[in-house]
PDB file of C-alpha atoms in Angstrom:
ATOM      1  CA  UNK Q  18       0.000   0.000   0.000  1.00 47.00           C
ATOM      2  CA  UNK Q  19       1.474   3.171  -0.765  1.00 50.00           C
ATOM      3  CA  UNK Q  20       2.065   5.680   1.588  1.00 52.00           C
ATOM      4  CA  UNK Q  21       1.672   9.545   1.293  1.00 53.00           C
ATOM      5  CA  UNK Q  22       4.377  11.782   1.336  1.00 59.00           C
ATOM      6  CA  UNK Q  23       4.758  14.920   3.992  1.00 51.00           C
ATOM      7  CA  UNK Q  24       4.313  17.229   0.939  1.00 56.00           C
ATOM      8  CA  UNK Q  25       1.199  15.363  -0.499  1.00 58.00           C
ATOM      9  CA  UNK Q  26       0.138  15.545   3.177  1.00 57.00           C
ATOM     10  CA  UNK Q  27       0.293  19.005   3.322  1.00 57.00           C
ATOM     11  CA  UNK Q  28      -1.582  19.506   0.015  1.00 59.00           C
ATOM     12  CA  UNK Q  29      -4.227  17.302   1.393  1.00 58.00           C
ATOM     13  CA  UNK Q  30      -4.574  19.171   3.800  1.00 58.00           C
ATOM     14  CA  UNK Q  31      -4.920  22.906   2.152  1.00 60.00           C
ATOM     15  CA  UNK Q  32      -7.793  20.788   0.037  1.00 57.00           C
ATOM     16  CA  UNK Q  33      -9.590  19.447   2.797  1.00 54.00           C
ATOM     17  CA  UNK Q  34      -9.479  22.933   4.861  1.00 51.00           C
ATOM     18  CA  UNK Q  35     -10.524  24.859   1.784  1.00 51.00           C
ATOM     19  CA  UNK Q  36     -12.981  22.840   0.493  1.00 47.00           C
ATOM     20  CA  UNK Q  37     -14.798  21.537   3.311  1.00 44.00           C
ATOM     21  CA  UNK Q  38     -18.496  22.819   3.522  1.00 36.00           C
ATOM     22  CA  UNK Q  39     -18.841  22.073   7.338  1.00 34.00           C
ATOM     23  CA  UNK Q  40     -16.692  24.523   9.380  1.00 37.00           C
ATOM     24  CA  UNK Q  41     -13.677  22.735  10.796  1.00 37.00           C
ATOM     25  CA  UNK Q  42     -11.578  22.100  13.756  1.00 36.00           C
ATOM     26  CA  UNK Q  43      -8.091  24.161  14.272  1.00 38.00           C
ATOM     27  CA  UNK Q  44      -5.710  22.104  13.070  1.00 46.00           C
ATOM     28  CA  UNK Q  45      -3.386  19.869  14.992  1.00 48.00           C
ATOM     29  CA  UNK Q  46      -0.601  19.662  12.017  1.00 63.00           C
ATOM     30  CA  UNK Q  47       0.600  23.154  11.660  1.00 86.00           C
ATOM     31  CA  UNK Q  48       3.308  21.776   8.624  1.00 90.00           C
ATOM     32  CA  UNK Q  49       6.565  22.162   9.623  1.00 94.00           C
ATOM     33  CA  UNK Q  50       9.465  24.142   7.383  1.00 95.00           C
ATOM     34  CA  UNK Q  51      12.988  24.902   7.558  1.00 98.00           C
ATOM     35  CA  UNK Q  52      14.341  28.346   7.338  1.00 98.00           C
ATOM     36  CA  UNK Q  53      17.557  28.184   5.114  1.00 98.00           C
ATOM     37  CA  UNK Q  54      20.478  30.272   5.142  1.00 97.00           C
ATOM     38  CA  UNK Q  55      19.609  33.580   2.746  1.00 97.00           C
ATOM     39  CA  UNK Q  56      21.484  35.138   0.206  1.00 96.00           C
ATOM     40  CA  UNK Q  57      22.785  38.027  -0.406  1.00 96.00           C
ATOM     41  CA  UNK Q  58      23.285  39.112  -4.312  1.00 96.00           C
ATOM     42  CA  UNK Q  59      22.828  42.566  -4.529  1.00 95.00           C
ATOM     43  CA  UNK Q  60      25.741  44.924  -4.843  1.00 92.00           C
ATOM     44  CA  UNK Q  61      25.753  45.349  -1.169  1.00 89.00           C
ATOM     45  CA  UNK Q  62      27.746  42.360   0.179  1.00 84.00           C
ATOM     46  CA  UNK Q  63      27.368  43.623   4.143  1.00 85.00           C
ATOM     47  CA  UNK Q  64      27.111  39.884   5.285  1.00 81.00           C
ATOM     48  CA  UNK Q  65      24.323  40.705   8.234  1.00 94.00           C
ATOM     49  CA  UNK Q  66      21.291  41.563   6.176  1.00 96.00           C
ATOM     50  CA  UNK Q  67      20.770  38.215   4.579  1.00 97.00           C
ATOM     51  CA  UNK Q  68      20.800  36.697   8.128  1.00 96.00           C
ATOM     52  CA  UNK Q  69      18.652  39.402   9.577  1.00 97.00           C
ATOM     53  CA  UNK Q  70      16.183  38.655   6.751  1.00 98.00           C
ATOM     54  CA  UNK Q  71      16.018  34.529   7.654  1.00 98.00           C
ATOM     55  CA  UNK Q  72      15.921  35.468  11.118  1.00 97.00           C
ATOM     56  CA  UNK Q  73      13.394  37.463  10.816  1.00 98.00           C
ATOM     57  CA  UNK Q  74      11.314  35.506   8.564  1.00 98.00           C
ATOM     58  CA  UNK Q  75      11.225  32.389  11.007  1.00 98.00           C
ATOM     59  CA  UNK Q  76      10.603  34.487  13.810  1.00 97.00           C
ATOM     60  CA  UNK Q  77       7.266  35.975  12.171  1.00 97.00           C
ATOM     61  CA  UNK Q  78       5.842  33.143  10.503  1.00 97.00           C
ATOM     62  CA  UNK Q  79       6.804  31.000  13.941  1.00 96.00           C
ATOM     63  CA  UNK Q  80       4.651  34.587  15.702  1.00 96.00           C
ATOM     64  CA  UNK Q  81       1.985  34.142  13.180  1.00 95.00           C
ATOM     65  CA  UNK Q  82       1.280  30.273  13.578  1.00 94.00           C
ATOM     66  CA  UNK Q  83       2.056  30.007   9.487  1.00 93.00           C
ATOM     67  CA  UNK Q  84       4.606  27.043   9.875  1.00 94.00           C
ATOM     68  CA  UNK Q  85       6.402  25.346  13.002  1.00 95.00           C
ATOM     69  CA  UNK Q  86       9.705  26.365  12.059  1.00 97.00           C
ATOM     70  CA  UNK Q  87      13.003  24.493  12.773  1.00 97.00           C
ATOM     71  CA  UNK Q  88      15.110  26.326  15.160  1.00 97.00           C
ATOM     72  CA  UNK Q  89      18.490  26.995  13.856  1.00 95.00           C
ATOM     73  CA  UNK Q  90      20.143  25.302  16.189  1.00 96.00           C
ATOM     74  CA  UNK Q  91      18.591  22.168  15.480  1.00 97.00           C
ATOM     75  CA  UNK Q  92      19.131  22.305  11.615  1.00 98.00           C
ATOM     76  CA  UNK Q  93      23.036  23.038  12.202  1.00 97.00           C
ATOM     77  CA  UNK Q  94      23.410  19.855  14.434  1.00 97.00           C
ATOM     78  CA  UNK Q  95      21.372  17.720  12.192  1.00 98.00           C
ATOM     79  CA  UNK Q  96      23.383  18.675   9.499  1.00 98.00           C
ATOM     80  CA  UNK Q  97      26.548  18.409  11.361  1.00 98.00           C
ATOM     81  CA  UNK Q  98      25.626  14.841  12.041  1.00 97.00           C
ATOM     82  CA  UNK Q  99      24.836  14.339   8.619  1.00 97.00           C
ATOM     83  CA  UNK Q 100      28.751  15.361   7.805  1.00 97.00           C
ATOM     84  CA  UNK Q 101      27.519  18.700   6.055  1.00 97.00           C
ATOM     85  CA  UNK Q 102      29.241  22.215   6.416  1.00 96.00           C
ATOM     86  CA  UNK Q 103      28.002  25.582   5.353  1.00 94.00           C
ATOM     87  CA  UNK Q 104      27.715  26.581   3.246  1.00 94.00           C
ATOM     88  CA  UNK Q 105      24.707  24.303   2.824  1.00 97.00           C
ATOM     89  CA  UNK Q 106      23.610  23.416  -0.870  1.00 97.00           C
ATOM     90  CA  UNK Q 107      20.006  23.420  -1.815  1.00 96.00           C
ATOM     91  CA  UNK Q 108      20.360  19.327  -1.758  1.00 97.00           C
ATOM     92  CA  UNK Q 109      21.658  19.406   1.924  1.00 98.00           C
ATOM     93  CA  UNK Q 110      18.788  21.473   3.000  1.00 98.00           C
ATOM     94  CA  UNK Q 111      16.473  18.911   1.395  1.00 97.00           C
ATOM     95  CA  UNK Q 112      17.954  15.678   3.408  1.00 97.00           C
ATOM     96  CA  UNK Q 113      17.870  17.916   6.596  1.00 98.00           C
ATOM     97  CA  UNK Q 114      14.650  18.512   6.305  1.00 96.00           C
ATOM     98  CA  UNK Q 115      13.581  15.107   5.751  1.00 95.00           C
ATOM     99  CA  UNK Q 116      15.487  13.944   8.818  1.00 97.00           C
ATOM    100  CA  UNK Q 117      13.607  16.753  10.801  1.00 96.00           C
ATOM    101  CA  UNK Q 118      10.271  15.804   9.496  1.00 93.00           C
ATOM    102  CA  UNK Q 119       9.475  19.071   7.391  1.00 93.00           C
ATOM    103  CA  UNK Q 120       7.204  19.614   4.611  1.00 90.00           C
ATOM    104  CA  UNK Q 121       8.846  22.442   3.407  1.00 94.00           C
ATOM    105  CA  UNK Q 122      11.755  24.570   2.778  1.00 97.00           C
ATOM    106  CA  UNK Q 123      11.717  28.669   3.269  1.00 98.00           C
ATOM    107  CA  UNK Q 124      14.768  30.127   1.406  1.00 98.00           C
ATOM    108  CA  UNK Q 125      15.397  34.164  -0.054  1.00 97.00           C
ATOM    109  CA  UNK Q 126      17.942  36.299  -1.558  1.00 97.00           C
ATOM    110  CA  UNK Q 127      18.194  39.985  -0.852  1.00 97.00           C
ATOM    111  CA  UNK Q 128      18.067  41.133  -4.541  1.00 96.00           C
ATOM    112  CA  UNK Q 129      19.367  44.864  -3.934  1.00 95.00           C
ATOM    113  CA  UNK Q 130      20.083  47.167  -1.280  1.00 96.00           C
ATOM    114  CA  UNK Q 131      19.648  50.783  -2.345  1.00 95.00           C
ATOM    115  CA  UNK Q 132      21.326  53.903  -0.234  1.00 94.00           C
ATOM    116  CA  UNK Q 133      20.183  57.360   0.137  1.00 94.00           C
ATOM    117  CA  UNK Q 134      20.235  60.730   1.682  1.00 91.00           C
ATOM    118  CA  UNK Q 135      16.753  62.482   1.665  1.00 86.00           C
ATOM    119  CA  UNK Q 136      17.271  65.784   3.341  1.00 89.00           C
ATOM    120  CA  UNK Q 137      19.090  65.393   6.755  1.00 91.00           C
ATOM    121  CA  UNK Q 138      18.306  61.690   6.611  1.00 94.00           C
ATOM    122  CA  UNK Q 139      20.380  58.619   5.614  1.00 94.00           C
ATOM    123  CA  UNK Q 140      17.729  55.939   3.742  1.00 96.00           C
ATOM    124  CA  UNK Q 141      18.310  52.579   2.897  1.00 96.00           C
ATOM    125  CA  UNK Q 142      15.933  50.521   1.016  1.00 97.00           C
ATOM    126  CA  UNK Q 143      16.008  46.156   0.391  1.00 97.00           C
ATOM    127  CA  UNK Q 144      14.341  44.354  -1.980  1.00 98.00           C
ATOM    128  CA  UNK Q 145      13.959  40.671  -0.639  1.00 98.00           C
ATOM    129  CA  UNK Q 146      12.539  37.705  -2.543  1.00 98.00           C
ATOM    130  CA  UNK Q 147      11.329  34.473  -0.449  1.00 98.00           C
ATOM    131  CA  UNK Q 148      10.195  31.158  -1.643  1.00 98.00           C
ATOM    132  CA  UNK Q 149       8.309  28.584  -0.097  1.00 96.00           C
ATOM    133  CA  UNK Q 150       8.908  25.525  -1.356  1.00 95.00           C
ATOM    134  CA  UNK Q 151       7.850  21.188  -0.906  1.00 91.00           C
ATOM    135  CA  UNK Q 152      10.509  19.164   0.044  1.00 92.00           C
ATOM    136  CA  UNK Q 153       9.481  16.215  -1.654  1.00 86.00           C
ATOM    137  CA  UNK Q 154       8.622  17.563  -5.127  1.00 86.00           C
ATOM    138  CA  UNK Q 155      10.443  20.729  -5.229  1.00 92.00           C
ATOM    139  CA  UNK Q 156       7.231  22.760  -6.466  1.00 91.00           C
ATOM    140  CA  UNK Q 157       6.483  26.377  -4.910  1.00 93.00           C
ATOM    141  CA  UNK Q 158       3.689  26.672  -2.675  1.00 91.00           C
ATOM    142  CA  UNK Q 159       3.849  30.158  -1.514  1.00 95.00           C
ATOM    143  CA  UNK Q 160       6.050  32.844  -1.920  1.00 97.00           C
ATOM    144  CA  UNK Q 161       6.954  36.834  -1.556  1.00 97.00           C
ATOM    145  CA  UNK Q 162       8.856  39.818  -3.109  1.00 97.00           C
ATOM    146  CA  UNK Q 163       8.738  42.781  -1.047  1.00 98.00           C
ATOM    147  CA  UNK Q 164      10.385  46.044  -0.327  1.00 97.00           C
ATOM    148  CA  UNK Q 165      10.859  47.926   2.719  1.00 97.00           C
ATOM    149  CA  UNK Q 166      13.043  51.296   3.421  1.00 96.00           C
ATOM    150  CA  UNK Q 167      14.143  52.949   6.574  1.00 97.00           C
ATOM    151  CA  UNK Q 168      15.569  56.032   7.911  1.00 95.00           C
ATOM    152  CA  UNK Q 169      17.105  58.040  10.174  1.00 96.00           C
ATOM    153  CA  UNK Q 170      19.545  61.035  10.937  1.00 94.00           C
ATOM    154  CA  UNK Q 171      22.953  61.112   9.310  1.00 89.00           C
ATOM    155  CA  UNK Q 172      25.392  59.715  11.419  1.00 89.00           C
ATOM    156  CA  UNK Q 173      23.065  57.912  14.253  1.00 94.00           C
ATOM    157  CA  UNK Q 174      23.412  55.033  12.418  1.00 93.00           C
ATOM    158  CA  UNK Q 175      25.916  53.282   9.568  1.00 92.00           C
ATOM    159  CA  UNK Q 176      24.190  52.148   6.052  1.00 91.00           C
ATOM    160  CA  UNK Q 177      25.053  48.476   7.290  1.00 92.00           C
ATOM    161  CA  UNK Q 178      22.809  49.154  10.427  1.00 95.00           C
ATOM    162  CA  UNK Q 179      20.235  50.781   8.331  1.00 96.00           C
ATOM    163  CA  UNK Q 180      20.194  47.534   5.634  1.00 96.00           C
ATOM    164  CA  UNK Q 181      19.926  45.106   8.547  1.00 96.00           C
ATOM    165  CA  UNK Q 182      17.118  47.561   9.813  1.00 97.00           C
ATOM    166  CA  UNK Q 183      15.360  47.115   6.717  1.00 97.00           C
ATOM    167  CA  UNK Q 184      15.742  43.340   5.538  1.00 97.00           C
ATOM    168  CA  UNK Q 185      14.408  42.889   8.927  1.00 97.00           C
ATOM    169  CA  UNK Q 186      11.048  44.822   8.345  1.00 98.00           C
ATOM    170  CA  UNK Q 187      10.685  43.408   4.664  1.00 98.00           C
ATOM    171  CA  UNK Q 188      10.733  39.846   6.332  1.00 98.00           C
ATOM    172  CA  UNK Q 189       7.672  41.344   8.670  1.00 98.00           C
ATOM    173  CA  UNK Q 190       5.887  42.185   5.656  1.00 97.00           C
ATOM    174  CA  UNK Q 191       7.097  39.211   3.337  1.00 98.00           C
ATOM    175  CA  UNK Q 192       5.755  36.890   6.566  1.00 98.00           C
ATOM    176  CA  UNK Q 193       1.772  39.003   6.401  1.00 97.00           C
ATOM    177  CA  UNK Q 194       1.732  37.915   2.431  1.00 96.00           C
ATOM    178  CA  UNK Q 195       2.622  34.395   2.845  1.00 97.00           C
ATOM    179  CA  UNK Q 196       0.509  34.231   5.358  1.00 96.00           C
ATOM    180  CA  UNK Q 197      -2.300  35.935   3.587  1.00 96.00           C
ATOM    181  CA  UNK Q 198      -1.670  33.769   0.573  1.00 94.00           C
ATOM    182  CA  UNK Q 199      -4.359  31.512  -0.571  1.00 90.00           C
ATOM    183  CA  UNK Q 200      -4.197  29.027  -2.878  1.00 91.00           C
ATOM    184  CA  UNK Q 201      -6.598  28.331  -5.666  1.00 92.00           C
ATOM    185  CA  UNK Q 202      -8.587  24.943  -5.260  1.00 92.00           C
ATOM    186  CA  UNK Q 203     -11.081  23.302  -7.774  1.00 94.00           C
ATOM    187  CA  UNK Q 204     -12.269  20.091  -9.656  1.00 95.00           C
ATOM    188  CA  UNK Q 205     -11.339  18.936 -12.945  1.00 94.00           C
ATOM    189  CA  UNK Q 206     -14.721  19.273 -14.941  1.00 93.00           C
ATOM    190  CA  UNK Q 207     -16.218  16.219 -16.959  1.00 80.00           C
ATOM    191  CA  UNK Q 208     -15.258  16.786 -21.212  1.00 69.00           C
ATOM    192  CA  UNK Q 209     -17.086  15.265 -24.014  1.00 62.00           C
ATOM    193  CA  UNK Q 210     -14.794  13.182 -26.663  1.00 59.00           C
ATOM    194  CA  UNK Q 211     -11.948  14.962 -27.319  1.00 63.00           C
ATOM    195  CA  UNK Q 212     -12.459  18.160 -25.867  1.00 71.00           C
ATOM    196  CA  UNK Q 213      -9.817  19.633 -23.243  1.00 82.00           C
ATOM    197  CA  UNK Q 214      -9.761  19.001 -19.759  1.00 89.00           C
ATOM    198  CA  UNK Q 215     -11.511  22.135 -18.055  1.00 93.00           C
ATOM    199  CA  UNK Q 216     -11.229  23.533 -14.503  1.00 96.00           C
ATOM    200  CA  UNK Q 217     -14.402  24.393 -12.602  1.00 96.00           C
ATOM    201  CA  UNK Q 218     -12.434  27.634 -11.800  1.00 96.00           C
ATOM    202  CA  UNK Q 219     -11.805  30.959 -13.914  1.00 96.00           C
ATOM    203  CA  UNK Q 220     -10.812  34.531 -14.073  1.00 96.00           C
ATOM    204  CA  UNK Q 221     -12.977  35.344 -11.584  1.00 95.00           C
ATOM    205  CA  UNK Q 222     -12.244  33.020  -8.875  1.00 94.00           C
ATOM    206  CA  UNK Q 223      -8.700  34.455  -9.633  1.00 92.00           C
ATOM    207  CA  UNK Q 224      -6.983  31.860 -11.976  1.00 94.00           C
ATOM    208  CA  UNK Q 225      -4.374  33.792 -14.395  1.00 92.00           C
ATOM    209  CA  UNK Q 226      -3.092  32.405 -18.211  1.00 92.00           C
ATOM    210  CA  UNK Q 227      -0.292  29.953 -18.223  1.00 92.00           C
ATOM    211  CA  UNK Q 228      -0.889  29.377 -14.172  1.00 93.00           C
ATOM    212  CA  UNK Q 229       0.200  26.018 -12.931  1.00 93.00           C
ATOM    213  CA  UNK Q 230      -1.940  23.445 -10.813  1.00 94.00           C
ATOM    214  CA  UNK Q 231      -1.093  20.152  -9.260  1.00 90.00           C
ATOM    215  CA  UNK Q 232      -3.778  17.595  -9.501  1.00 90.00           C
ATOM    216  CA  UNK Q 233      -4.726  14.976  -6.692  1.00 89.00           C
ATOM    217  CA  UNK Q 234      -6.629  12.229  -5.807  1.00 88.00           C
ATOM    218  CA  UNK Q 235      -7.624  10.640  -2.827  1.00 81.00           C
ATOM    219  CA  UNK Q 236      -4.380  13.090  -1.681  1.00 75.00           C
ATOM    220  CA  UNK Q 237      -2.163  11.498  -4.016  1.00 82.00           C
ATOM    221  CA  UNK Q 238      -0.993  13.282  -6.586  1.00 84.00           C
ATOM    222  CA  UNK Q 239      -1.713  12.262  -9.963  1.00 88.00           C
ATOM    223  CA  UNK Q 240      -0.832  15.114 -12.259  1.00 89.00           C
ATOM    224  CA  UNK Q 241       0.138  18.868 -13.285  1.00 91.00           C
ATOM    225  CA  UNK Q 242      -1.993  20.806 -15.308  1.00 94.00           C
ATOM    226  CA  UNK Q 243      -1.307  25.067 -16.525  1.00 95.00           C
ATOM    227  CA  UNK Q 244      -4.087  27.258 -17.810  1.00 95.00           C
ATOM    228  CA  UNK Q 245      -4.462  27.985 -21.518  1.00 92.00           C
ATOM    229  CA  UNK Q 246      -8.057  30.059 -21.554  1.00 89.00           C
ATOM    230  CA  UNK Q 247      -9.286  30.965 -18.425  1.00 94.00           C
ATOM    231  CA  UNK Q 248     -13.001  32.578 -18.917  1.00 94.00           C
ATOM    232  CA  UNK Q 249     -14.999  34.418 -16.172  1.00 95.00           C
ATOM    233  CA  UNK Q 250     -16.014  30.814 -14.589  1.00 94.00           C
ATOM    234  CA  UNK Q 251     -14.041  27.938 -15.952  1.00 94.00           C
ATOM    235  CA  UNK Q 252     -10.716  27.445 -17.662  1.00 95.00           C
ATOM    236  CA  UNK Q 253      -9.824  25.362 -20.773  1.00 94.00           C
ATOM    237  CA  UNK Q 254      -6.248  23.684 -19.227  1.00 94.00           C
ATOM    238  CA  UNK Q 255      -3.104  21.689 -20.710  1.00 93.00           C
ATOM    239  CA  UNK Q 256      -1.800  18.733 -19.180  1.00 92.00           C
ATOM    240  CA  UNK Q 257       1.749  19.039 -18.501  1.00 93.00           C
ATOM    241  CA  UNK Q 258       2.277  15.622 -16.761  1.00 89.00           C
ATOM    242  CA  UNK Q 259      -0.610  12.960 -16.459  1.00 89.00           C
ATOM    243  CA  UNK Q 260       1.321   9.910 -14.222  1.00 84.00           C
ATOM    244  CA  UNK Q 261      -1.789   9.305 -12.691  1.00 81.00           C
ATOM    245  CA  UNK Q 262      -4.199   9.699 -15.192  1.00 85.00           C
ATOM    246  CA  UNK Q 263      -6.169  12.293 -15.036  1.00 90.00           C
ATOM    247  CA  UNK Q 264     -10.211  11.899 -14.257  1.00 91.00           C
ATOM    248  CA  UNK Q 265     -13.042  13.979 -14.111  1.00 92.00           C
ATOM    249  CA  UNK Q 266     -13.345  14.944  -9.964  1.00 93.00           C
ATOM    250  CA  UNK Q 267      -9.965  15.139  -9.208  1.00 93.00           C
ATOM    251  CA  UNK Q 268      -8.855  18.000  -7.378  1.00 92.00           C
ATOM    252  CA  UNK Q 269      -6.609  20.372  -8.037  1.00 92.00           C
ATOM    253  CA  UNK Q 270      -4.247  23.207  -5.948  1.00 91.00           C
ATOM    254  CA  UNK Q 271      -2.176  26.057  -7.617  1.00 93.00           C
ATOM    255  CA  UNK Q 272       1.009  26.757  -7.267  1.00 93.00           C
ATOM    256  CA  UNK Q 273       2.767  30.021  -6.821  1.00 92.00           C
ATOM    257  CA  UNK Q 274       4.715  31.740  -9.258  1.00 87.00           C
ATOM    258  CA  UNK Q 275       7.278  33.272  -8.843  1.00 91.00           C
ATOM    259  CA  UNK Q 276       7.494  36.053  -6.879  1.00 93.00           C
ATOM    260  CA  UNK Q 277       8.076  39.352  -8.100  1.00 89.00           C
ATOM    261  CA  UNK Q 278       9.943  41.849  -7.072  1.00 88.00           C
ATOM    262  CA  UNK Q 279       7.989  45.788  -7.652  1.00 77.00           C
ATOM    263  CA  UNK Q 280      10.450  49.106  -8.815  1.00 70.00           C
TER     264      UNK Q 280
END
């Protein structure tokens, strides 16, 4: 008998929460992620503000009951019993978090770091990009670009404490819109002969051209489908992988794309 993955847990779980008609109760299984180490790949190299960024981010989605995230501590001596060193490679991150029993993986970059003087004030703004991603598969499932700028009087603080100020308060805000996130949910409609699969979901339940979905049944998933003509109600979808065969009822979860960063 096969047995379901952590990630097609979790997915199960957004479907059953979402679609459910009755209302039901909190959940026992907040899923589980590890924070990795962020980058830094803007022209500002100051080491500190991609660590204030992942620090902050696990300390506000940890606040805001998102995810139960791994401490740090525990994902360094995991690793070091695992015979890994940081820098950690995406693939390291992956078997940690399958020995610690997470779903998923958090990991950003601080895409630029822009310094300024507005009037008697020294500003520096970051631009940070975070992706939330499922161990097992690899596919995103939530996600946020965001910016965030702060001030203060020339000389009371250096542009290094001013960047660390500010990656800290765009992982606040990155934290309220993965947490605000919700996913798009729907059935795969019956089609006649050789029509096109078609969602039961459409512009205006939010579904965008060229979007992805992953498909499930019974919580195991059995394809990936992308929007090619999303109308007000349903959309007319291509199958991108069908290992499971797709049928008429199965459900189906988007994923998030990925995220962009606004001027």
């Amino acid at each position: 008998m096969k047995t379901m993955s952590l990630g097609a847990l979790f997915f199960a779980a957004i479907l059953l929460c979402m679609m459910a008609k009755a209302e039901a109760a909190p959940a026992e299984d907040t899923p589980v992620a590890l924070v990795a180490d962020f980058v830094n790949v803007s022209k500002d190299k100051h080491a500190l503000i991609a660590q204030a960024a992942a620090d902050g981010i696990a300390a506000e989605l940890k606040k805001r009951g998102v995810y139960e995230v791994l401490s740090r501590r525990e994902v360094e001596k995991t690793a070091y019993n695992r015979g890994l060193r940081p820098p950690y490679s995406p693939n390291d991150y992956v078997q940690v978090a399958k020995d610690l029993g997470a779903a998923l993986i958090v990991s950003g970059e601080i895409r630029d770091v822009y310094a300024s003087v507005k009037g008697v004030d020294r500003e520096v703004e970051v631009g940070l990009v975070v992706r939330v991603k499922d161990v097992d598969s690899g596919d995103m499932v939530n996600g946020a670009g965001v910016r965030a700028s702060v001030r203060a009087p020339a000389g009371s603080k250096s542009q290094g404490e001013l960047g660390i100020d500010a990656a800290a308060l765009a992982a606040t805000r990155a934290a309220a819109q993965i947490e605000a996130y919700q996913p798009i949910t729907g059935t795969i409609m019956n089609s006649v002969g050789s029509s096109p699969r078609m969602l039961n979901r459409g512009v205006s339940h939010g579904v965008k051209s060229k979007q992805e979905f992953l498909v499930y049944r019974g919580g195991m998933r059995v394809g990936r489908v992308q929007a090619r003509k999303p109308s007000a109600s349903y959309t007319e979808l291509n199958v991108l992988d069908n290992n499971g065969g797709i049928q008429p009822q199965d459900r189906v979860l988007s994923l998030f794309p990925e995220p962009k960063l606004g001027k």
